[in-house]
Amino acid sequence: MTPRPTRPMRPTPTRRRLLAATLALATGAATLLAAGPAAAQAATQPLAGKTLRLLVGFPAGGGTDAIARILAEQLKDELGATVIVENKPGAGGQLAAQALKASAPDGTTLFLSHDHTISILPQVVKTPGFDPAVDFVPVAGFATFVNAFAVSGGTPAKGFGEYVAWVRSASGGKGAVGIPAPASVPEFLVKLVAQKYQLDLVAAPYRGSAPMMADMLGNQIAAGVGSIPDFIENHRHGKLRVVAVLGSQRQAALPDVPTFAELGLAGFEDVPYYGVFAPAGTPRPALDQFSAALARVLARPPVRERLAAMGLTVGHMTGEQLGQRERAYTATWSRIIRSTGFVPQ
């Protein structure tokens, strides 16, 4: 007898599902292999090949601008991207912060800022046009610094005590002190100095440190308050003199300059910070890539040396650490601002 042909087994529904899943996995693996390194890079380095805008809220030529340009140049290689510093001066960084808020949250627009715009402005301006806690996300921090009190080259005082005595004798206690922005930490410092030493000092606001420095170097104004990076080069060349610094200890870049605490004016020990912020909603891979690139840049000895020479204490902070630093500093200055009786404008 001729044997009857065997009929093939029809797969059960369960087998069909298993076969389909196996085929899908094989297809996916083949797709990943075909994509190769490009797909992996796109996932972990979303900023590579793109053009990044690094917003700065102060004019070119000031300390913040100089810092931004040092970092931008180094970040190009680390990110494999074009990094452009874009100055948007005005209102103490307020215009730059508003521009950041209006930007697409895709990681290509970032804001390099110090404490004033992020921690102080929202407390002293009724309608700043942005809320850091809602509109921004901290990306990474890179330094802390201190503000300083300096006198112009034409002012005869060699130290802070001599400045106080000179104001009393030369003008009956009246004087003007330049500040980089209105309603800023420097303005509140001027107010507290005036109160402690019973002087009639007026804080004269400028649109950033660069124009303030120009007037100090031209002896158009006798004194100014700003960050150490604003003053340090001209201090070294004898064109002006830093006579006091904030912070809990003397600065390595200015070891002969006393702190205000040493001079009897306590309460300014909490130091300000520098950091980078992005619009809220920016994807986490873009934030992580930028933060990691910045950490590698800060680890380069020449970069650390250049920033330290400008009076910065260099150190990488993750986005979370920068957020914690910002909130603590904001709380400290909230108490100081209230103590001066300042009313938001």
mmCIF file of C-alpha atoms in Angstrom:
data_model
loop_
_atom_site.group_PDB
_atom_site.id
_atom_site.type_symbol
_atom_site.label_atom_id
_atom_site.label_comp_id
_atom_site.label_asym_id
_atom_site.label_seq_id
_atom_site.Cartn_x
_atom_site.Cartn_y
_atom_site.Cartn_z
ATOM 1 C CA MET A 1 0.000 0.000 0.000
ATOM 2 C CA THR A 2 1.136 3.509 -0.766
ATOM 3 C CA PRO A 3 1.397 5.476 2.452
ATOM 4 C CA ARG A 4 -0.874 8.466 2.729
ATOM 5 C CA PRO A 5 1.007 11.805 2.761
ATOM 6 C CA THR A 6 1.396 13.378 6.186
ATOM 7 C CA ARG A 7 -0.504 16.633 6.504
ATOM 8 C CA PRO A 8 1.569 19.423 8.037
ATOM 9 C CA MET A 9 0.589 20.526 11.522
ATOM 10 C CA ARG A 10 -1.219 23.808 11.574
ATOM 11 C CA PRO A 11 0.266 26.101 14.213
ATOM 12 C CA THR A 12 -1.908 26.815 17.152
ATOM 13 C CA PRO A 13 -2.810 30.485 17.995
ATOM 14 C CA THR A 14 -0.128 30.433 20.700
ATOM 15 C CA ARG A 15 2.544 29.253 18.264
ATOM 16 C CA ARG A 16 1.483 31.911 15.783
ATOM 17 C CA ARG A 17 1.972 34.618 18.405
ATOM 18 C CA LEU A 18 5.399 33.255 19.333
ATOM 19 C CA LEU A 19 6.457 33.122 15.691
ATOM 20 C CA ALA A 20 5.291 36.708 15.121
ATOM 21 C CA ALA A 21 7.150 37.948 18.192
ATOM 22 C CA THR A 22 10.350 36.174 17.103
ATOM 23 C CA LEU A 23 10.080 37.699 13.636
ATOM 24 C CA ALA A 24 9.540 41.177 15.120
ATOM 25 C CA LEU A 25 12.606 40.839 17.352
ATOM 26 C CA ALA A 26 14.725 39.693 14.449
ATOM 27 C CA THR A 27 13.507 42.577 12.310
ATOM 28 C CA GLY A 28 14.199 45.105 15.092
ATOM 29 C CA ALA A 29 17.689 43.751 15.654
ATOM 30 C CA ALA A 30 18.417 43.936 11.958
ATOM 31 C CA THR A 31 17.217 47.560 11.891
ATOM 32 C CA LEU A 32 19.470 48.517 14.818
ATOM 33 C CA LEU A 33 22.441 46.789 13.218
ATOM 34 C CA ALA A 34 21.773 48.609 9.972
ATOM 35 C CA ALA A 35 21.535 51.966 11.779
ATOM 36 C CA GLY A 36 24.772 51.256 13.612
ATOM 37 C CA PRO A 37 26.594 53.893 15.650
ATOM 38 C CA ALA A 38 24.475 56.750 14.263
ATOM 39 C CA ALA A 39 21.368 55.608 16.123
ATOM 40 C CA ALA A 40 23.275 55.181 19.371
ATOM 41 C CA GLN A 41 24.816 58.638 19.042
ATOM 42 C CA ALA A 42 21.448 60.254 18.351
ATOM 43 C CA ALA A 43 20.090 58.722 21.532
ATOM 44 C CA THR A 44 22.963 59.726 23.820
ATOM 45 C CA GLN A 45 24.225 62.885 22.089
ATOM 46 C CA PRO A 46 21.146 64.723 20.831
ATOM 47 C CA LEU A 47 23.015 68.064 20.628
ATOM 48 C CA ALA A 48 25.769 66.800 18.322
ATOM 49 C CA GLY A 49 25.887 68.658 15.007
ATOM 50 C CA LYS A 50 23.467 71.352 16.143
ATOM 51 C CA THR A 51 23.880 75.084 16.744
ATOM 52 C CA LEU A 52 23.427 76.129 20.368
ATOM 53 C CA ARG A 53 22.673 79.663 21.554
ATOM 54 C CA LEU A 54 24.174 80.506 24.936
ATOM 55 C CA LEU A 55 22.271 83.571 26.119
ATOM 56 C CA VAL A 56 24.026 86.145 28.325
ATOM 57 C CA GLY A 57 21.990 88.897 29.953
ATOM 58 C CA PHE A 58 24.778 91.493 30.060
ATOM 59 C CA PRO A 59 26.795 93.424 27.465
ATOM 60 C CA ALA A 60 29.910 92.140 25.759
ATOM 61 C CA GLY A 61 33.072 93.046 27.623
ATOM 62 C CA GLY A 62 31.801 92.313 31.135
ATOM 63 C CA GLY A 63 32.789 89.466 33.429
ATOM 64 C CA THR A 64 29.818 87.218 32.630
ATOM 65 C CA ASP A 65 30.355 87.646 28.905
ATOM 66 C CA ALA A 66 34.048 86.742 29.214
ATOM 67 C CA ILE A 67 33.211 83.610 31.198
ATOM 68 C CA ALA A 68 30.591 82.542 28.657
ATOM 69 C CA ARG A 69 33.039 82.883 25.770
ATOM 70 C CA ILE A 70 35.726 80.836 27.522
ATOM 71 C CA LEU A 71 33.256 77.993 28.119
ATOM 72 C CA ALA A 72 31.584 78.209 24.707
ATOM 73 C CA GLU A 73 34.880 77.779 22.898
ATOM 74 C CA GLN A 74 35.686 74.652 24.909
ATOM 75 C CA LEU A 75 32.185 73.190 24.698
ATOM 76 C CA LYS A 76 32.252 73.101 20.905
ATOM 77 C CA ASP A 77 34.631 70.147 20.873
ATOM 78 C CA GLU A 78 32.982 68.320 23.747
ATOM 79 C CA LEU A 79 29.484 68.589 22.273
ATOM 80 C CA GLY A 80 30.417 68.292 18.618
ATOM 81 C CA ALA A 81 28.218 71.343 18.110
ATOM 82 C CA THR A 82 28.431 75.012 17.255
ATOM 83 C CA VAL A 83 28.053 77.152 20.405
ATOM 84 C CA ILE A 84 27.268 80.848 19.919
ATOM 85 C CA VAL A 85 27.274 83.395 22.747
ATOM 86 C CA GLU A 86 24.324 85.722 22.255
ATOM 87 C CA ASN A 87 24.259 88.902 24.367
ATOM 88 C CA LYS A 88 20.812 90.179 25.325
ATOM 89 C CA PRO A 89 21.621 92.967 27.781
ATOM 90 C CA GLY A 90 19.029 94.907 29.685
ATOM 91 C CA ALA A 91 17.193 95.002 33.001
ATOM 92 C CA GLY A 92 19.788 92.928 34.844
ATOM 93 C CA GLY A 93 19.368 89.892 32.619
ATOM 94 C CA GLN A 94 15.582 90.092 32.552
ATOM 95 C CA LEU A 95 15.424 90.341 28.748
ATOM 96 C CA ALA A 96 17.631 87.288 28.311
ATOM 97 C CA ALA A 97 15.519 85.318 30.788
ATOM 98 C CA GLN A 98 12.347 86.243 28.923
ATOM 99 C CA ALA A 99 14.001 85.157 25.667
ATOM 100 C CA LEU A 100 14.857 81.803 27.242
ATOM 101 C CA LYS A 101 11.258 81.304 28.338
ATOM 102 C CA ALA A 102 10.050 81.991 24.778
ATOM 103 C CA SER A 103 12.530 79.540 23.223
ATOM 104 C CA ALA A 104 11.711 76.041 22.063
ATOM 105 C CA PRO A 105 12.595 73.444 24.739
ATOM 106 C CA ASP A 106 14.800 71.409 22.442
ATOM 107 C CA GLY A 107 18.172 71.912 24.137
ATOM 108 C CA THR A 108 19.534 74.399 21.597
ATOM 109 C CA THR A 109 18.858 77.548 23.654
ATOM 110 C CA LEU A 110 20.497 77.894 27.068
ATOM 111 C CA PHE A 111 21.008 80.750 29.517
ATOM 112 C CA LEU A 112 24.309 81.287 31.320
ATOM 113 C CA SER A 113 23.516 83.384 34.362
ATOM 114 C CA HIS A 114 24.659 84.281 37.828
ATOM 115 C CA ASP A 115 22.444 84.704 40.855
ATOM 116 C CA HIS A 116 20.981 88.125 40.072
ATOM 117 C CA THR A 117 18.597 87.169 37.284
ATOM 118 C CA ILE A 118 17.527 83.838 38.744
ATOM 119 C CA SER A 119 17.398 84.484 42.513
ATOM 120 C CA ILE A 120 17.081 88.244 42.996
ATOM 121 C CA LEU A 121 15.054 89.687 40.120
ATOM 122 C CA PRO A 122 11.900 87.638 40.834
ATOM 123 C CA GLN A 123 11.925 89.065 44.378
ATOM 124 C CA VAL A 124 12.362 92.733 43.476
ATOM 125 C CA VAL A 125 10.316 93.086 40.271
ATOM 126 C CA LYS A 126 6.552 92.720 40.432
ATOM 127 C CA THR A 127 6.219 91.323 36.920
ATOM 128 C CA PRO A 128 9.580 89.955 35.758
ATOM 129 C CA GLY A 129 7.967 88.035 32.917
ATOM 130 C CA PHE A 130 9.311 84.670 34.054
ATOM 131 C CA ASP A 131 9.243 82.336 37.029
ATOM 132 C CA PRO A 132 12.462 80.302 37.371
ATOM 133 C CA ALA A 133 10.702 77.554 39.313
ATOM 134 C CA VAL A 134 8.129 77.066 36.549
ATOM 135 C CA ASP A 135 9.713 78.263 33.313
ATOM 136 C CA PHE A 136 13.301 77.038 33.664
ATOM 137 C CA VAL A 137 15.175 73.867 34.508
ATOM 138 C CA PRO A 138 18.718 73.942 35.973
ATOM 139 C CA VAL A 139 21.182 72.233 33.628
ATOM 140 C CA ALA A 140 24.514 72.531 35.463
ATOM 141 C CA GLY A 141 26.468 74.888 37.694
ATOM 142 C CA PHE A 142 30.135 75.644 37.267
ATOM 143 C CA ALA A 143 31.318 78.163 39.871
ATOM 144 C CA THR A 144 30.680 80.320 42.878
ATOM 145 C CA PHE A 145 32.105 83.790 43.362
ATOM 146 C CA VAL A 146 31.835 86.823 45.589
ATOM 147 C CA ASN A 147 30.896 90.426 45.045
ATOM 148 C CA ALA A 148 33.344 93.147 45.958
ATOM 149 C CA PHE A 149 33.514 96.857 46.815
ATOM 150 C CA ALA A 150 36.041 98.782 44.721
ATOM 151 C CA VAL A 151 37.190 102.403 44.474
ATOM 152 C CA SER A 152 38.333 104.147 41.317
ATOM 153 C CA GLY A 153 41.955 105.075 40.700
ATOM 154 C CA GLY A 154 41.242 108.751 41.360
ATOM 155 C CA THR A 155 39.822 108.061 44.814
ATOM 156 C CA PRO A 156 42.574 108.610 47.424
ATOM 157 C CA ALA A 157 41.371 105.830 49.738
ATOM 158 C CA LYS A 158 43.587 102.743 49.858
ATOM 159 C CA GLY A 159 41.235 100.648 51.988
ATOM 160 C CA PHE A 160 37.565 100.473 52.919
ATOM 161 C CA GLY A 161 37.992 102.368 56.198
ATOM 162 C CA GLU A 162 39.822 105.132 54.342
ATOM 163 C CA TYR A 163 36.981 105.282 51.809
ATOM 164 C CA VAL A 164 34.408 105.808 54.581
ATOM 165 C CA ALA A 165 36.566 108.534 56.143
ATOM 166 C CA TRP A 166 37.114 110.178 52.734
ATOM 167 C CA VAL A 167 33.366 110.309 51.970
ATOM 168 C CA ARG A 168 32.709 111.950 55.328
ATOM 169 C CA SER A 169 35.453 114.548 54.959
ATOM 170 C CA ALA A 170 35.170 115.289 51.234
ATOM 171 C CA SER A 171 31.401 115.504 50.828
ATOM 172 C CA GLY A 172 29.822 115.471 54.262
ATOM 173 C CA GLY A 173 28.968 111.781 54.040
ATOM 174 C CA LYS A 174 27.342 111.929 50.607
ATOM 175 C CA GLY A 175 28.480 109.792 47.719
ATOM 176 C CA ALA A 176 27.462 107.653 44.744
ATOM 177 C CA VAL A 177 28.371 103.997 44.304
ATOM 178 C CA GLY A 178 27.982 102.301 40.926
ATOM 179 C CA ILE A 179 26.075 99.033 40.643
ATOM 180 C CA PRO A 180 25.649 96.816 37.547
ATOM 181 C CA ALA A 181 21.853 96.653 37.834
ATOM 182 C CA PRO A 182 19.084 98.194 39.917
ATOM 183 C CA ALA A 183 17.526 96.231 42.776
ATOM 184 C CA SER A 184 20.522 93.894 42.839
ATOM 185 C CA VAL A 185 22.730 92.423 45.570
ATOM 186 C CA PRO A 186 25.170 95.337 45.054
ATOM 187 C CA GLU A 187 22.357 97.829 45.642
ATOM 188 C CA PHE A 188 21.351 96.174 48.897
ATOM 189 C CA LEU A 189 24.983 96.101 49.967
ATOM 190 C CA VAL A 190 25.223 99.855 49.355
ATOM 191 C CA LYS A 191 22.107 100.391 51.468
ATOM 192 C CA LEU A 192 23.471 98.337 54.359
ATOM 193 C CA VAL A 193 26.901 100.011 54.207
ATOM 194 C CA ALA A 194 25.173 103.398 54.329
ATOM 195 C CA GLN A 195 23.111 102.330 57.334
ATOM 196 C CA LYS A 196 26.050 100.900 59.279
ATOM 197 C CA TYR A 197 28.430 103.803 58.697
ATOM 198 C CA GLN A 198 25.745 106.525 58.709
ATOM 199 C CA LEU A 199 26.559 107.722 55.217
ATOM 200 C CA ASP A 200 24.264 109.188 52.567
ATOM 201 C CA LEU A 201 25.224 106.820 49.765
ATOM 202 C CA VAL A 202 23.227 106.542 46.559
ATOM 203 C CA ALA A 203 23.383 103.393 44.433
ATOM 204 C CA ALA A 204 23.846 104.467 40.806
ATOM 205 C CA PRO A 205 22.531 101.704 38.494
ATOM 206 C CA TYR A 206 24.129 100.856 35.144
ATOM 207 C CA ARG A 207 23.149 98.503 32.347
ATOM 208 C CA GLY A 208 25.751 95.918 33.266
ATOM 209 C CA SER A 209 29.251 95.977 34.677
ATOM 210 C CA ALA A 210 31.001 97.103 31.469
ATOM 211 C CA PRO A 211 29.582 100.674 31.417
ATOM 212 C CA MET A 212 30.037 100.933 35.194
ATOM 213 C CA MET A 213 33.676 99.945 34.807
ATOM 214 C CA ALA A 214 34.141 102.532 32.049
ATOM 215 C CA ASP A 215 32.959 105.301 34.392
ATOM 216 C CA MET A 216 35.119 104.022 37.251
ATOM 217 C CA LEU A 217 38.208 103.890 35.035
ATOM 218 C CA GLY A 218 37.427 107.405 33.838
ATOM 219 C CA ASN A 219 37.000 108.563 37.458
ATOM 220 C CA GLN A 220 33.424 109.574 36.729
ATOM 221 C CA ILE A 221 32.284 107.723 39.821
ATOM 222 C CA ALA A 222 34.345 107.117 42.960
ATOM 223 C CA ALA A 223 33.268 103.583 43.855
ATOM 224 C CA GLY A 224 31.371 100.562 42.614
ATOM 225 C CA VAL A 225 30.095 97.174 43.704
ATOM 226 C CA GLY A 226 30.262 94.174 41.382
ATOM 227 C CA SER A 227 31.646 90.689 41.055
ATOM 228 C CA ILE A 228 35.352 89.968 41.411
ATOM 229 C CA PRO A 229 35.544 88.892 37.729
ATOM 230 C CA ASP A 230 34.425 92.427 36.820
ATOM 231 C CA PHE A 231 37.189 94.112 38.836
ATOM 232 C CA ILE A 232 40.152 91.803 39.117
ATOM 233 C CA GLU A 233 42.193 92.623 36.008
ATOM 234 C CA ASN A 234 41.989 96.387 36.564
ATOM 235 C CA HIS A 235 42.766 95.827 40.256
ATOM 236 C CA ARG A 236 45.928 93.945 39.291
ATOM 237 C CA HIS A 237 46.990 96.756 36.972
ATOM 238 C CA GLY A 238 46.352 99.440 39.604
ATOM 239 C CA LYS A 239 43.568 101.129 37.661
ATOM 240 C CA LEU A 240 41.154 100.651 40.570
ATOM 241 C CA ARG A 241 41.331 99.058 44.011
ATOM 242 C CA VAL A 242 39.164 96.319 45.484
ATOM 243 C CA VAL A 243 38.872 97.210 49.186
ATOM 244 C CA ALA A 244 36.421 94.626 50.556
ATOM 245 C CA VAL A 245 34.802 91.344 49.493
ATOM 246 C CA LEU A 246 31.738 89.415 50.533
ATOM 247 C CA GLY A 247 31.886 85.784 51.610
ATOM 248 C CA SER A 248 33.027 83.886 54.662
ATOM 249 C CA GLN A 249 36.742 84.023 53.848
ATOM 250 C CA ARG A 250 39.273 85.986 51.865
ATOM 251 C CA GLN A 251 39.574 85.094 48.225
ATOM 252 C CA ALA A 252 42.603 83.266 46.832
ATOM 253 C CA ALA A 253 42.780 85.734 43.956
ATOM 254 C CA LEU A 254 42.765 88.687 46.393
ATOM 255 C CA PRO A 255 44.437 87.452 49.582
ATOM 256 C CA ASP A 256 45.160 90.949 50.937
ATOM 257 C CA VAL A 257 41.561 92.176 50.680
ATOM 258 C CA PRO A 258 39.452 91.773 53.863
ATOM 259 C CA THR A 259 35.910 90.423 53.970
ATOM 260 C CA PHE A 260 33.033 92.583 55.113
ATOM 261 C CA ALA A 261 32.688 90.282 58.112
ATOM 262 C CA GLU A 262 36.236 91.253 59.116
ATOM 263 C CA LEU A 263 35.209 94.902 58.777
ATOM 264 C CA GLY A 264 32.227 94.379 61.087
ATOM 265 C CA LEU A 265 29.442 93.970 58.529
ATOM 266 C CA ALA A 266 28.198 90.383 58.846
ATOM 267 C CA GLY A 267 25.416 88.595 56.984
ATOM 268 C CA PHE A 268 27.001 88.367 53.526
ATOM 269 C CA GLU A 269 28.621 84.964 53.887
ATOM 270 C CA ASP A 270 26.352 83.075 51.444
ATOM 271 C CA VAL A 271 28.143 83.256 48.103
ATOM 272 C CA PRO A 272 26.453 83.643 44.703
ATOM 273 C CA TYR A 273 26.706 81.122 41.896
ATOM 274 C CA TYR A 274 27.025 80.751 38.138
ATOM 275 C CA GLY A 275 24.960 78.202 36.242
ATOM 276 C CA VAL A 276 23.295 77.252 32.992
ATOM 277 C CA PHE A 277 19.514 77.011 32.612
ATOM 278 C CA ALA A 278 17.198 75.691 29.888
ATOM 279 C CA PRO A 279 13.496 76.151 29.122
ATOM 280 C CA ALA A 280 11.197 73.883 31.109
ATOM 281 C CA GLY A 281 10.355 70.744 29.162
ATOM 282 C CA THR A 282 13.794 70.347 27.592
ATOM 283 C CA PRO A 283 14.426 66.606 27.097
ATOM 284 C CA ARG A 284 16.551 64.963 29.759
ATOM 285 C CA PRO A 285 19.102 63.484 27.276
ATOM 286 C CA ALA A 286 19.956 66.991 26.038
ATOM 287 C CA LEU A 287 20.362 68.283 29.609
ATOM 288 C CA ASP A 288 22.528 65.328 30.583
ATOM 289 C CA GLN A 289 24.743 65.670 27.515
ATOM 290 C CA PHE A 290 25.386 69.358 28.158
ATOM 291 C CA SER A 291 26.058 68.838 31.866
ATOM 292 C CA ALA A 292 28.516 66.007 31.180
ATOM 293 C CA ALA A 293 30.299 68.078 28.527
ATOM 294 C CA LEU A 294 30.591 71.025 30.912
ATOM 295 C CA ALA A 295 32.041 68.750 33.612
ATOM 296 C CA ARG A 296 34.740 67.587 31.199
ATOM 297 C CA VAL A 297 35.538 71.167 30.196
ATOM 298 C CA LEU A 298 35.888 72.227 33.839
ATOM 299 C CA ALA A 299 38.276 69.335 34.449
ATOM 300 C CA ARG A 300 40.778 70.816 31.997
ATOM 301 C CA PRO A 301 43.552 72.548 33.987
ATOM 302 C CA PRO A 302 43.906 75.529 31.587
ATOM 303 C CA VAL A 303 40.171 76.256 31.845
ATOM 304 C CA ARG A 304 40.139 75.986 35.632
ATOM 305 C CA GLU A 305 43.188 78.243 35.847
ATOM 306 C CA ARG A 306 41.657 80.923 33.609
ATOM 307 C CA LEU A 307 38.393 80.959 35.563
ATOM 308 C CA ALA A 308 40.163 80.899 38.931
ATOM 309 C CA ALA A 309 42.293 83.849 37.825
ATOM 310 C CA MET A 310 39.043 85.739 37.281
ATOM 311 C CA GLY A 311 38.089 85.186 40.925
ATOM 312 C CA LEU A 312 35.811 82.179 40.515
ATOM 313 C CA THR A 313 35.766 79.098 42.702
ATOM 314 C CA VAL A 314 35.345 76.455 40.021
ATOM 315 C CA GLY A 315 33.360 73.287 40.549
ATOM 316 C CA HIS A 316 30.791 71.338 38.549
ATOM 317 C CA MET A 317 27.269 71.048 39.924
ATOM 318 C CA THR A 318 24.641 68.763 38.474
ATOM 319 C CA GLY A 319 21.295 70.262 37.601
ATOM 320 C CA GLU A 320 19.877 68.996 40.878
ATOM 321 C CA GLN A 321 22.748 70.496 42.879
ATOM 322 C CA LEU A 322 22.418 73.822 41.064
ATOM 323 C CA GLY A 323 18.705 73.875 41.860
ATOM 324 C CA GLN A 324 19.430 73.292 45.551
ATOM 325 C CA ARG A 325 22.064 76.038 45.538
ATOM 326 C CA GLU A 326 19.693 78.470 43.863
ATOM 327 C CA ARG A 327 16.885 77.838 46.345
ATOM 328 C CA ALA A 328 19.172 78.260 49.383
ATOM 329 C CA TYR A 329 20.654 81.491 48.056
ATOM 330 C CA THR A 330 17.195 82.835 47.198
ATOM 331 C CA ALA A 331 16.027 82.187 50.764
ATOM 332 C CA THR A 332 19.067 83.999 52.241
ATOM 333 C CA TRP A 333 18.543 87.101 50.146
ATOM 334 C CA SER A 334 14.809 87.093 50.686
ATOM 335 C CA ARG A 335 15.510 87.752 54.368
ATOM 336 C CA ILE A 336 18.090 90.467 53.587
ATOM 337 C CA ILE A 337 15.817 92.232 51.087
ATOM 338 C CA ARG A 338 12.950 92.297 53.565
ATOM 339 C CA SER A 339 15.252 93.720 56.249
ATOM 340 C CA THR A 340 16.025 96.758 54.062
ATOM 341 C CA GLY A 341 12.349 97.588 53.667
ATOM 342 C CA PHE A 342 12.588 97.324 49.892
ATOM 343 C CA VAL A 343 9.262 97.286 48.057
ATOM 344 C CA PRO A 344 9.144 95.414 44.718
ATOM 345 C CA GLN A 345 8.840 97.804 41.815
#
